[in-house]
Amino acid sequence: MDITENKKERIKELVTTLNEASKAYYQESKEIMSNYTYDALYDELVALEKETGIILSNSPTVKVGYEIISQLPKETHEKPMLSLDKTKSVDELAAFLKDKEGVLSWKLDGLTVVLTYENGALTKAVTRGNGRVGEIITPNAKVFKNVPLSVPFKGKLVIRGEAIIKYSDFERINNEIEDVESKYKNPRNLCSGSVRQLNSEVTAKRSVNFFAFSLVLCEGKDFNASVCNQFDFLEELGFDVVEHFSVTKDTVPKTVEYFANKIETYDLPSDGLVLVFNDYIYGESLGSTAKFPRSGLAFKWKDETAETRLVKIEWSASRTGLINPVAVFEPVELEGTTVSRASVHNVSVLESLKLGYGDTISVYKANMIIPQIAVNLTQSKTVEVPSVCPVCGGETKIVKENESKVLYCTNPLCQAKNIKKFAHFVSRDAMNIEGLSEETLEKFVDSGYVHEYADIYKLDRFKDEIVTAKGFGEKSYVNYIAAINKSRNASVPAFINALGIANVGVVAAKIIAKYYDYDTEKLVNPNREELSLIDGIGPVIASSYEEYMTDFKNREEILNLLKELNLTKPEESNELQSLAGMIFVITGDVYKFANRNELKKFIEDRGGKVVASVSSKTTYLINNDVNSSSNKNKKAKELGIKIIDEDTFLTLV
């Protein structure tokens, strides 16, 4: 076979591989390869197609998406939704504008949705789908956290935006899932499944947000051919829009640097930036290729990679028995920080990387945040999957879950399961016993002081041993006992959450406790059918809860524990709705509150609303740097919105 034939075969192989990855990602909400690997294979395919002139009909370079397989109603888009061409070069991004003005914004990583408003009311919501045909999800869009159901514009309005789940909400949702294997992999997958639910009630519980990024149609409205004017109009209507800046080719690099600095702490999932011509009439006049409109260009972060040497694979056990591989390598600098560890996720990924001790590996930070192994350059394949648990020495078993191999410890008495179980019990959202770290608990378990939950409240039996043990002392002991005694008065919901019942997290614990009126006698004698009918519980949680409470060993442990506790009913919030009807925007650092989320909750508890962008509807912009030249401050001043600091805000309250 000659070189040309080799290249033909490689093109076929790349097309098949990339299409399988796209299908898994867009239709099944699964990831079978990293973004880094996909981009590398895609770039290789583009180069081969250009070199050979061979472009297959199903190539991802000319084909947009896949057919939809869901049961939701489908609709053909009036205008095909083409993908943007992409670059990883800041110079290419700047050169794209030539002498024109552009608008640079986040490229959010969620699910694209098209909203239609008629006579001021939201009448239709459709997903992007394959670019030509989308799924109708109107009932679900109506329960997105920040989508206006009606707007002060009576003409027909069609906008495109990204439905996303914020990292903070993603972590909260995952923290409420006790079963490690049931946790969601990333915000994008969770959002995709949430938006396409057949039951909008499920969507409502997932905290989906919508950020507008394009105005498709606005009957009778003149924007002077300016994308920036369109964004301003959408904000005035009450929409959150993607953060954006007006740029020229000279200011593109500095603006990209701003986004690059922000992404490490940005709460919205993003996989790059989007640059479009501000003059949208000019942009549309440029037309499009078979796949890409010429009016815009996507910028994907060029991952900083570093070569290093794999030192070892650590196997980390959890309280469910799942054992995950973690790569430990010689420290390297990435994106301004030193990294030396990266999750390998599961046995399937370990095998695909063909990892071996001493191998030269290339590592990067996915989206500039999460350390990952990009490629293994030597592939010695000497790492073996352990046949025994690294914690208890019990037999391990490889199980196939969601088409991936995962490793489990089969020993029900594994210390790791117990230690993780006790660590959850004492955690902040559970019994909140300060000072009892996982390391300390491990020592207490190994020493035989703690066998069940109630034993934590009897540690005073081992005062002499604890005080004289290495690393402890009288002061440590006194602090432990004080924190333990304080936790005896925990709330009933915290107690339920502390038990670590599968599928029963913070929210479910609160709902169940309230349903049973905080009566522990009723709580330990539940009825599955009764529980499953409670709003927010359902059959899965009800089943887990009843099975846990009716297990003989669990009941015995709970009854012993209850003898040590004086559980309390949580206080009801009686906050006056002093901020009802007011709309706030928060920007900059906060000092009176732990973080912006705490300030946001403070406002919402008092009837106020917090939005992301300043508009004519904003009541106050909260910024401790009242005189800053930030975009939000400028916008507030233009609209006559009062800018206040935290002290003024608290005086207002």
XYZ file of C-alpha atoms in Angstrom:
653
model
C 0.000 0.000 0.000
C 1.472 3.382 -0.987
C 1.496 6.547 1.148
C -1.668 7.917 -0.501
C -3.574 4.744 0.334
C -2.305 4.942 3.917
C -3.642 8.471 4.154
C -7.031 7.402 2.771
C -7.299 4.710 5.412
C -6.275 7.186 8.097
C -9.011 9.597 6.973
C -11.619 6.819 7.229
C -10.329 5.883 10.680
C -10.412 9.494 11.894
C -13.928 10.127 10.549
C -15.258 7.006 12.310
C -13.516 7.829 15.597
C -14.591 11.491 15.661
C -18.190 10.712 14.716
C -18.422 8.138 17.508
C -17.067 10.716 19.970
C -19.528 13.377 18.754
C -22.459 10.991 18.967
C -21.550 10.023 22.530
C -21.070 13.658 23.560
C -24.077 15.306 21.896
C -26.689 12.527 21.942
C -25.812 10.329 24.891
C -24.208 12.932 27.219
C -21.082 10.775 27.568
C -17.421 11.541 26.980
C -15.316 8.775 25.438
C -12.319 11.017 24.794
C -10.996 14.296 26.144
C -11.413 17.638 24.352
C -7.650 17.684 23.917
C -7.640 14.354 22.059
C -10.684 15.289 19.947
C -9.120 18.585 18.846
C -5.841 16.866 17.950
C -7.600 14.217 15.831
C -9.858 16.829 14.215
C -6.855 18.984 13.238
C -5.133 15.911 11.797
C -8.222 15.147 9.698
C -8.449 18.724 8.382
C -4.781 18.606 7.340
C -5.195 15.258 5.591
C -8.320 16.410 3.739
C -6.514 19.539 2.573
C -3.471 17.524 1.492
C -5.348 14.747 -0.320
C -8.469 16.569 -1.453
C -10.530 13.688 -0.039
C -13.525 14.715 2.092
C -15.953 11.928 3.026
C -19.676 12.666 3.064
C -19.910 11.922 6.775
C -16.793 13.844 7.753
C -17.230 16.005 10.863
C -15.559 18.847 8.925
C -18.630 19.169 6.692
C -21.340 17.438 8.716
C -23.072 19.200 11.622
C -24.218 17.015 14.518
C -26.286 13.831 14.423
C -29.961 12.932 14.142
C -31.901 13.223 17.365
C -32.940 10.010 19.098
C -35.046 11.384 21.948
C -38.817 11.142 22.239
C -39.291 14.895 22.420
C -41.212 16.566 19.538
C -38.935 17.812 16.764
C -38.945 20.988 14.715
C -36.924 22.212 11.744
C -35.123 25.488 12.367
C -36.060 28.368 10.067
C -32.339 29.082 9.688
C -29.770 26.244 9.965
C -27.573 26.669 13.026
C -24.059 26.222 11.691
C -20.972 25.806 13.861
C -18.260 28.448 13.837
C -14.822 27.744 12.464
C -12.223 27.709 15.220
C -8.673 28.742 16.011
C -6.300 28.448 18.938
C -4.164 31.362 17.783
C -4.718 34.834 19.265
C -3.015 36.338 16.212
C -5.435 34.565 13.851
C -8.344 35.710 15.997
C -7.205 39.334 15.805
C -6.448 39.138 12.064
C -9.999 37.883 11.434
C -11.388 41.382 12.124
C -9.068 43.210 9.726
C -10.180 46.857 10.063
C -13.646 46.082 11.442
C -15.023 46.351 14.977
C -15.925 43.067 16.656
C -17.613 41.668 19.753
C -15.719 39.107 21.847
C -17.657 36.968 24.344
C -17.561 33.694 26.259
C -18.265 30.451 24.390
C -20.335 28.775 27.090
C -20.325 24.983 27.381
C -23.905 23.824 27.746
C -26.784 23.199 25.371
C -27.822 25.760 22.744
C -31.515 26.722 22.900
C -33.631 28.989 20.663
C -36.390 30.975 22.412
C -39.355 32.536 20.601
C -41.528 35.284 22.111
C -44.785 36.512 20.591
C -46.879 39.355 21.958
C -44.479 39.521 24.903
C -44.863 35.874 25.977
C -42.491 32.910 25.683
C -44.222 30.612 23.188
C -41.554 28.167 22.099
C -38.131 26.792 23.013
C -36.174 24.477 20.746
C -32.738 22.879 21.191
C -30.043 23.180 18.542
C -30.251 19.458 17.821
C -28.244 18.620 14.708
C -28.301 22.221 13.471
C -31.246 21.631 11.159
C -33.751 19.874 13.423
C -34.098 20.499 17.149
C -36.254 19.236 20.010
C -39.132 21.267 21.427
C -38.522 21.803 25.158
C -40.875 24.725 25.877
C -42.191 23.434 29.259
C -38.611 22.917 30.441
C -37.420 26.360 29.315
C -40.207 27.933 31.313
C -38.629 26.602 34.519
C -35.063 27.727 33.759
C -33.899 29.859 36.659
C -33.511 33.132 34.772
C -35.668 32.999 31.628
C -38.376 35.726 31.461
C -41.811 34.243 30.786
C -42.937 37.612 29.429
C -41.043 40.650 28.129
C -41.987 44.298 27.451
C -41.785 43.823 23.676
C -44.869 42.818 21.701
C -43.315 42.015 18.329
C -41.968 38.583 17.412
C -38.634 37.978 19.124
C -36.281 35.050 18.461
C -33.031 34.688 20.397
C -30.356 32.056 20.722
C -28.504 31.312 23.908
C -26.786 28.664 25.969
C -28.520 26.698 28.690
C -25.897 25.972 31.368
C -25.553 24.653 34.890
C -23.062 26.645 36.941
C -20.106 24.900 38.584
C -21.417 25.903 42.028
C -24.832 24.356 41.284
C -23.172 21.294 39.732
C -21.103 20.728 42.875
C -24.163 21.250 45.084
C -26.189 18.721 43.108
C -23.349 16.195 43.158
C -22.807 16.710 46.900
C -26.427 15.699 47.471
C -25.782 12.349 45.752
C -24.308 9.916 48.247
C -23.575 7.142 45.760
C -20.218 8.021 44.162
C -20.984 6.092 40.995
C -24.216 8.066 40.501
C -22.526 11.466 40.553
C -22.562 13.463 37.321
C -19.339 13.717 35.322
C -19.469 17.390 34.326
C -21.896 20.355 34.124
C -22.369 20.017 30.357
C -23.654 16.432 30.554
C -25.904 17.238 33.507
C -27.306 20.266 31.656
C -27.963 18.271 28.480
C -29.955 15.686 30.393
C -31.756 18.339 32.452
C -32.873 20.433 29.474
C -34.161 17.408 27.544
C -36.217 15.883 30.349
C -39.724 14.679 29.584
C -40.780 15.952 33.014
C -40.214 19.690 33.530
C -40.305 19.192 37.290
C -36.956 17.451 37.074
C -35.573 20.349 35.016
C -36.759 22.852 37.608
C -34.682 21.151 40.316
C -31.466 21.286 38.296
C -30.888 25.081 38.427
C -30.535 25.566 34.667
C -29.614 29.100 33.573
C -29.924 30.687 30.120
C -27.463 33.205 28.653
C -28.396 34.882 25.373
C -25.646 35.142 22.747
C -27.489 36.050 19.538
C -30.620 37.932 18.484
C -32.088 36.173 15.417
C -35.261 38.214 14.869
C -36.819 41.305 16.421
C -39.759 42.616 14.410
C -39.802 46.349 13.767
C -36.726 47.159 15.858
C -33.700 48.992 14.442
C -30.353 48.302 16.121
C -28.236 50.325 13.725
C -26.681 47.021 12.592
C -24.883 46.647 15.954
C -24.533 43.420 17.929
C -23.664 45.480 21.024
C -26.960 47.365 20.671
C -28.778 44.039 20.436
C -27.132 42.814 23.638
C -28.112 46.037 25.413
C -31.714 45.597 24.246
C -31.852 41.984 25.478
C -30.531 43.057 28.875
C -33.210 45.716 29.025
C -35.811 43.011 28.407
C -34.504 41.101 31.439
C -32.264 38.521 29.787
C -28.858 37.550 31.066
C -26.434 37.816 28.147
C -22.934 36.425 27.744
C -20.228 38.710 29.055
C -18.875 40.580 26.031
C -16.580 43.393 24.941
C -16.287 45.586 21.872
C -12.865 44.955 20.295
C -10.620 45.837 17.371
C -7.739 43.742 16.047
C -5.426 45.773 18.313
C -7.416 45.151 21.508
C -8.202 41.467 20.914
C -5.025 40.141 22.654
C -5.607 42.172 25.821
C -9.278 41.149 25.950
C -8.395 37.477 25.467
C -5.955 37.851 28.365
C -8.806 39.196 30.520
C -10.928 36.120 29.779
C -7.953 33.790 30.306
C -7.312 35.253 33.762
C -10.973 34.968 34.697
C -11.699 31.405 33.593
C -9.928 29.791 36.566
C -12.568 31.156 38.956
C -15.474 31.637 36.519
C -18.663 29.936 37.714
C -20.043 29.370 34.202
C -18.653 26.416 32.199
C -16.820 27.725 29.134
C -14.705 26.042 26.471
C -13.474 29.153 24.669
C -14.501 32.509 23.202
C -16.567 33.738 20.252
C -15.655 36.684 18.020
C -18.250 38.165 15.645
C -18.366 41.342 13.591
C -20.274 44.018 15.478
C -21.849 45.085 12.170
C -24.080 42.056 11.705
C -25.292 43.173 8.273
C -21.689 43.129 7.088
C -21.174 39.747 8.743
C -24.218 38.234 7.043
C -23.095 39.613 3.665
C -19.999 37.413 3.836
C -22.147 34.258 3.540
C -20.907 30.864 4.716
C -19.083 27.706 3.729
C -20.769 24.287 3.811
C -20.363 24.243 7.564
C -19.074 27.591 8.848
C -20.654 31.065 8.688
C -18.017 33.679 7.809
C -19.469 36.204 10.261
C -17.653 34.824 13.277
C -14.776 32.743 14.603
C -14.505 30.573 17.725
C -11.366 30.688 19.851
C -10.478 27.556 21.805
C -7.994 27.739 24.649
C -4.639 26.414 23.595
C -3.915 24.047 26.435
C -0.490 24.516 27.976
C 1.114 21.079 28.066
C 4.198 19.793 29.836
C 6.124 16.544 29.615
C 6.915 14.744 32.826
C 7.641 11.264 34.182
C 5.007 9.002 35.725
C 6.185 7.997 39.195
C 3.340 5.739 40.315
C -0.379 5.032 40.271
C -2.185 5.392 43.581
C -5.451 3.528 44.047
C -7.918 5.598 46.089
C -10.760 3.765 47.835
C -14.122 5.362 48.664
C -16.816 4.513 51.213
C -18.849 2.786 48.464
C -15.956 0.435 47.668
C -15.057 2.121 44.359
C -11.280 2.260 43.845
C -10.052 4.946 41.448
C -6.554 5.232 39.892
C -4.657 8.502 40.422
C -1.484 9.284 38.463
C 1.415 10.713 40.479
C 4.127 12.321 38.355
C 7.164 14.549 38.730
C 5.918 18.106 39.478
C 5.490 20.488 36.520
C 4.264 24.068 36.100
C 0.915 24.441 34.291
C -1.130 27.618 33.939
C 0.802 29.251 36.774
C 0.535 26.427 39.340
C 2.570 23.331 40.209
C 0.792 20.029 39.586
C 1.918 16.503 40.382
C -1.304 14.451 40.338
C -4.132 13.742 37.907
C -7.128 11.441 38.073
C -7.052 8.592 35.565
C -10.826 8.155 36.147
C -11.188 4.372 35.773
C -9.614 1.110 34.587
C -10.722 1.677 30.974
C -8.857 4.998 30.765
C -5.806 3.437 32.458
C -5.736 0.694 29.831
C -6.281 3.065 26.896
C -3.296 5.196 27.993
C -1.093 2.063 28.323
C 0.517 3.555 31.420
C 3.758 2.240 32.860
C 6.049 3.315 35.684
C 8.639 5.770 34.417
C 6.684 6.518 31.225
C 7.038 9.956 29.679
C 3.590 11.545 29.701
C 2.207 14.863 28.477
C -0.120 16.564 30.946
C -2.391 19.593 30.673
C -5.203 21.350 32.498
C -8.601 20.761 30.907
C -10.177 24.185 30.387
C -7.114 25.524 32.227
C -8.380 24.032 35.520
C -8.361 20.229 35.907
C -5.042 18.315 35.504
C -5.319 15.551 32.901
C -2.995 13.209 31.023
C -3.052 14.146 27.327
C -0.926 11.345 25.891
C 1.506 8.677 27.019
C 4.596 8.997 24.836
C 6.304 5.721 25.793
C 3.370 3.386 26.558
C 5.266 0.695 28.468
C 1.976 -0.680 29.854
C 3.533 -1.986 33.087
C 0.879 -0.721 35.517
C -1.261 -3.597 36.735
C -4.727 -3.355 38.222
C -4.485 -4.497 41.865
C -6.149 -7.790 42.737
C -6.453 -6.727 46.372
C -7.770 -3.543 47.991
C -4.952 -1.104 48.930
C -6.714 -0.410 52.260
C -7.954 -3.743 53.620
C -6.235 -6.316 51.409
C -9.599 -7.761 50.419
C -10.304 -9.111 46.954
C -11.086 -6.587 44.211
C -13.442 -6.986 41.282
C -13.644 -5.210 37.908
C -17.206 -4.248 37.003
C -18.474 -2.686 33.759
C -20.550 0.448 34.322
C -21.713 2.781 31.540
C -19.398 0.965 29.120
C -16.367 1.656 31.338
C -14.417 -0.747 33.555
C -14.303 0.253 37.232
C -12.626 -1.417 40.203
C -14.360 -2.314 43.479
C -13.318 -3.719 46.833
C -15.586 -6.676 47.654
C -14.887 -6.688 51.409
C -17.956 -5.292 53.257
C -15.783 -4.617 56.328
C -13.122 -2.616 54.444
C -11.699 0.094 56.700
C -11.802 2.628 53.855
C -15.563 2.233 53.682
C -15.828 2.792 57.432
C -13.406 5.726 57.529
C -15.139 7.480 54.628
C -18.483 6.747 56.290
C -17.357 8.368 59.564
C -15.749 11.276 57.679
C -19.107 12.018 56.057
C -20.860 11.700 59.427
C -18.735 14.448 61.013
C -18.691 16.733 57.912
C -20.078 20.283 57.869
C -23.455 19.473 56.253
C -23.921 16.519 58.597
C -23.087 16.497 62.351
C -20.490 19.250 61.825
C -17.901 18.019 64.337
C -14.913 20.317 63.853
C -11.405 18.898 64.177
C -12.203 15.252 63.475
C -10.296 14.938 60.212
C -10.229 11.782 58.137
C -6.682 11.148 59.355
C -7.752 11.460 63.010
C -10.761 9.212 62.469
C -8.514 6.630 60.819
C -6.340 6.543 63.952
C -9.389 6.180 66.206
C -10.776 3.350 64.045
C -7.413 1.571 63.847
C -7.041 1.885 67.633
C -10.447 0.283 68.176
C -12.048 3.362 69.735
C -14.725 3.742 67.045
C -16.788 0.905 65.557
C -20.114 2.667 65.037
C -21.473 6.243 65.058
C -22.384 6.232 68.758
C -18.752 5.445 69.674
C -17.740 8.936 68.585
C -19.779 10.259 71.521
C -18.006 7.910 73.931
C -14.414 8.857 73.164
C -14.028 10.101 76.747
C -13.586 6.405 77.667
C -10.198 6.594 75.969
C -9.013 9.923 77.326
C -5.710 8.615 78.688
C -4.850 6.803 75.462
C -5.733 9.780 73.247
C -3.904 12.363 75.349
C -0.674 10.320 75.360
C -0.844 9.234 71.701
C 1.681 10.667 69.223
C 0.374 13.820 67.547
C -2.349 14.396 70.131
C -2.358 15.872 73.640
C -4.598 17.362 76.323
C -5.581 20.403 74.259
C -6.500 18.301 71.212
C -8.590 15.982 73.357
C -10.457 18.876 75.015
C -11.215 20.406 71.599
C -12.511 17.082 70.240
C -14.838 16.522 73.191
C -16.155 20.118 73.037
C -16.941 19.806 69.308
C -18.537 16.375 69.819
C -20.752 17.608 72.665
C -21.788 20.629 70.624
C -22.937 18.335 67.808
C -25.294 16.455 70.149
C -27.801 19.251 69.477
C -27.723 18.901 65.687
C -30.874 19.412 63.635
C -32.917 16.436 62.486
C -32.137 17.012 58.760
C -28.398 17.133 59.525
C -28.742 13.842 61.417
C -30.468 12.147 58.449
C -27.850 13.429 56.020
C -25.070 12.265 58.353
C -26.188 8.632 58.080
C -24.926 8.495 54.491
C -28.010 6.818 53.056
C -27.607 6.204 49.323
C -29.343 8.911 47.235
C -30.367 10.859 50.364
C -28.452 14.138 50.504
C -28.971 17.498 52.173
C -32.134 18.470 50.279
C -33.848 15.076 50.552
C -32.998 14.939 54.273
C -34.727 18.285 54.841
C -37.824 17.209 52.917
C -38.142 13.875 54.743
C -37.552 15.435 58.171
C -40.192 18.087 57.566
C -42.693 15.544 56.234
C -42.402 13.499 59.434
C -42.566 16.682 61.523
C -39.045 16.015 62.866
C -40.346 13.018 64.874
C -37.497 10.497 65.175
C -39.894 7.653 65.929
C -41.602 8.208 62.576
C -38.310 8.842 60.800
C -36.897 5.416 61.676
C -40.133 3.654 60.695
C -40.807 4.994 57.182
C -43.302 3.852 54.596
C -41.863 3.569 51.095
C -45.119 4.184 49.230
C -45.893 7.194 51.398
C -42.437 8.674 50.926
C -42.419 8.185 47.159
C -45.405 10.514 46.817
C -43.631 13.421 48.534
C -42.691 16.222 46.157
C -38.923 16.041 45.686
C -38.463 12.443 46.892
C -39.824 9.877 44.428
C -39.490 6.070 44.367
C -35.665 5.804 44.166
C -34.944 7.906 47.271
C -37.936 6.407 49.095
C -36.667 2.904 48.410
C -33.113 3.721 49.559
C -34.369 5.372 52.719
C -36.717 2.541 53.714
C -34.144 -0.163 52.965
C -31.576 1.607 55.137
C -33.954 2.148 58.047
C -35.306 -1.422 58.010
C -31.872 -3.081 57.900
C -31.319 -4.751 61.291
C -27.689 -3.642 61.712
C -28.481 -0.066 60.652
C -31.449 0.166 63.037
C -29.351 -1.040 65.919
C -26.658 1.542 65.115
C -29.228 4.361 64.766
C -30.962 3.519 68.052
C -27.598 3.501 69.852
C -26.767 6.842 68.282
C -30.083 8.456 69.203
C -29.371 7.751 72.868
C -26.401 10.136 72.579
C -28.206 12.976 70.823
C -30.665 15.729 71.576
C -31.885 16.484 68.048
C -33.498 19.839 67.348
C -36.034 21.201 64.914
C -34.467 23.768 62.520
C -35.545 27.347 62.984
C -38.007 28.701 60.438
C -36.889 31.819 58.576
C -38.944 34.842 59.598
C -37.084 37.387 57.515
C -39.196 40.342 56.438
C -39.459 40.672 52.682
C -37.835 44.091 52.872
C -36.225 43.790 49.424
C -39.293 42.534 47.562
C -39.468 43.876 44.020
C -35.840 45.043 44.002
C -33.296 43.770 41.459
C -29.591 43.733 42.359
C -26.365 43.139 40.462
C -23.254 42.189 42.475
C -19.725 42.787 41.202
C -16.213 42.891 42.666
C -15.014 41.490 45.994
C -17.291 41.290 49.046
C -16.112 41.722 52.636
C -19.163 41.576 54.910
C -20.206 38.186 53.499
C -18.239 34.980 52.964
C -18.706 35.229 49.198
C -21.100 36.554 46.561
C -23.333 33.496 46.881
C -23.903 34.249 50.565
C -24.804 37.860 49.713
C -27.108 36.620 46.952
C -28.895 34.277 49.383
C -29.197 37.136 51.903
C -30.968 39.237 49.251
C -33.204 36.418 48.027
C -34.252 35.503 51.594
C -35.623 39.030 51.853
C -37.562 38.881 48.606
C -35.004 40.534 46.306
C -33.640 39.223 43.021
C -30.013 39.016 41.883
C -29.148 39.067 38.175
C -25.858 38.992 36.299
C -26.068 42.114 34.144
C -27.000 45.746 34.711
C -30.101 46.883 32.818
C -32.734 49.577 33.096
C -34.622 47.271 35.483
C -31.757 47.099 37.989
C -32.504 48.770 41.321
C -28.943 48.816 42.706
C -25.469 47.748 41.620
C -23.497 46.524 44.672
C -19.790 47.214 44.271
C -17.423 48.047 47.121
C -15.324 49.985 44.614
C -18.048 52.518 43.831
C -15.733 54.638 41.682
C -14.194 51.836 39.616
C -14.171 52.029 35.816
C -15.567 48.519 35.358
C -18.060 47.855 32.575
C -20.873 47.283 35.059
C -20.161 50.613 36.779
C -20.079 52.393 33.423
C -23.368 50.802 32.395
C -24.997 51.693 35.729
C -23.929 55.320 35.399
C -25.222 55.486 31.818
C -28.614 54.181 32.942
C -28.759 56.226 36.133
C -28.626 53.126 38.362
C -27.324 53.828 41.873
C -24.038 52.122 42.806
C -23.734 51.213 46.504
C -21.174 49.435 48.674
C -21.966 46.725 51.237
C -22.225 49.139 54.158
C -24.806 51.228 52.300
C -26.635 48.059 51.304
C -26.840 46.821 54.899
C -28.071 50.243 56.025
C -30.725 50.009 53.302
C -31.829 46.607 54.590
